[in-house]
Short mmCIF file of C-alpha atoms in Angstrom, two decimals:
data_model
loop_
_atom_site.label_atom_id
_atom_site.label_comp_id
_atom_site.label_asym_id
_atom_site.label_seq_id
_atom_site.Cartn_x
_atom_site.Cartn_y
_atom_site.Cartn_z
CA MET A 314 3.22 14.35 7.22
CA LYS A 315 0.21 16.53 7.71
CA LEU A 316 -0.23 19.89 9.30
CA ARG A 317 -1.46 19.75 12.90
CA LYS A 318 -2.80 22.38 15.29
CA CYS A 319 -2.43 22.74 19.04
CA PRO A 320 -5.87 23.29 20.63
CA ASN A 321 -4.24 24.94 23.64
CA CYS A 322 -1.94 27.61 22.15
CA LYS A 323 -3.38 27.62 18.57
CA ASN A 324 0.05 27.14 16.93
CA TYR A 325 0.52 24.96 13.85
CA THR A 326 3.17 22.26 13.67
CA LEU A 327 3.99 18.98 11.95
CA LYS A 328 4.57 17.16 15.24
CA GLU A 329 2.17 15.05 17.33
CA ILE A 330 3.10 17.03 20.47
CA CYS A 331 3.18 20.84 20.48
CA PRO A 332 6.78 22.06 20.90
CA TYR A 333 5.57 25.19 22.73
CA CYS A 334 3.18 23.82 25.38
CA ASN A 335 3.65 20.01 25.17
CA GLN A 336 -0.06 19.35 24.46
CA LYS A 337 -1.28 16.74 21.98
CA THR A 338 -2.02 18.31 18.57
CA ILE A 339 -5.10 17.68 16.40
CA SER A 340 -5.78 17.72 12.69
CA PRO A 341 -7.24 21.09 11.61
CA HIS A 342 -8.70 19.58 8.42
CA PRO A 343 -12.46 18.98 8.20
CA PRO A 344 -13.73 15.42 7.62
CA LYS A 345 -14.04 14.27 4.04
CA TYR A 346 -17.39 15.15 2.43
CA SER A 347 -19.50 12.41 0.93
CA PRO A 348 -22.94 12.89 -0.65
CA GLN A 349 -23.78 9.33 0.46
CA ASP A 350 -23.35 10.15 4.15
CA LYS A 351 -23.95 6.81 5.89
CA PHE A 352 -23.98 8.21 9.42
CA GLY A 353 -25.59 11.63 8.84
CA LYS A 354 -28.91 10.56 10.34
CA PHE A 355 -27.25 9.40 13.57
CA ARG A 356 -25.09 12.52 13.81
CA ARG A 357 -28.12 14.81 13.40
CA GLU A 358 -30.03 12.85 16.06
CA ALA A 359 -27.09 13.12 18.46
CA ILE A 360 -26.85 16.89 17.89
CA LYS A 361 -30.59 17.32 18.52
CA GLU A 362 -30.30 15.24 21.70
CA LEU A 363 -27.40 17.37 22.96
CA GLU A 364 -29.27 20.58 22.18
CA SER A 365 -32.36 19.38 24.05
CA LYS A 366 -30.23 18.45 27.09
CA ASN A 367 -28.55 21.87 27.08
CA GLN A 368 -31.91 23.68 26.94
CA SER A 369 -33.33 21.71 29.89
#
């Protein structure tokens, strides 16, 4: 069991579905850090691409 957060009402719960608003909950924990980030290059390229699309 892990702590989960409702993105809609911002309440924390242990359930997959929020008991207050019946929305699907998400994990509030950040992804695991690794100094040997295999996909960092691709993630940075995707972020740059999104930023350039938003500025256009």
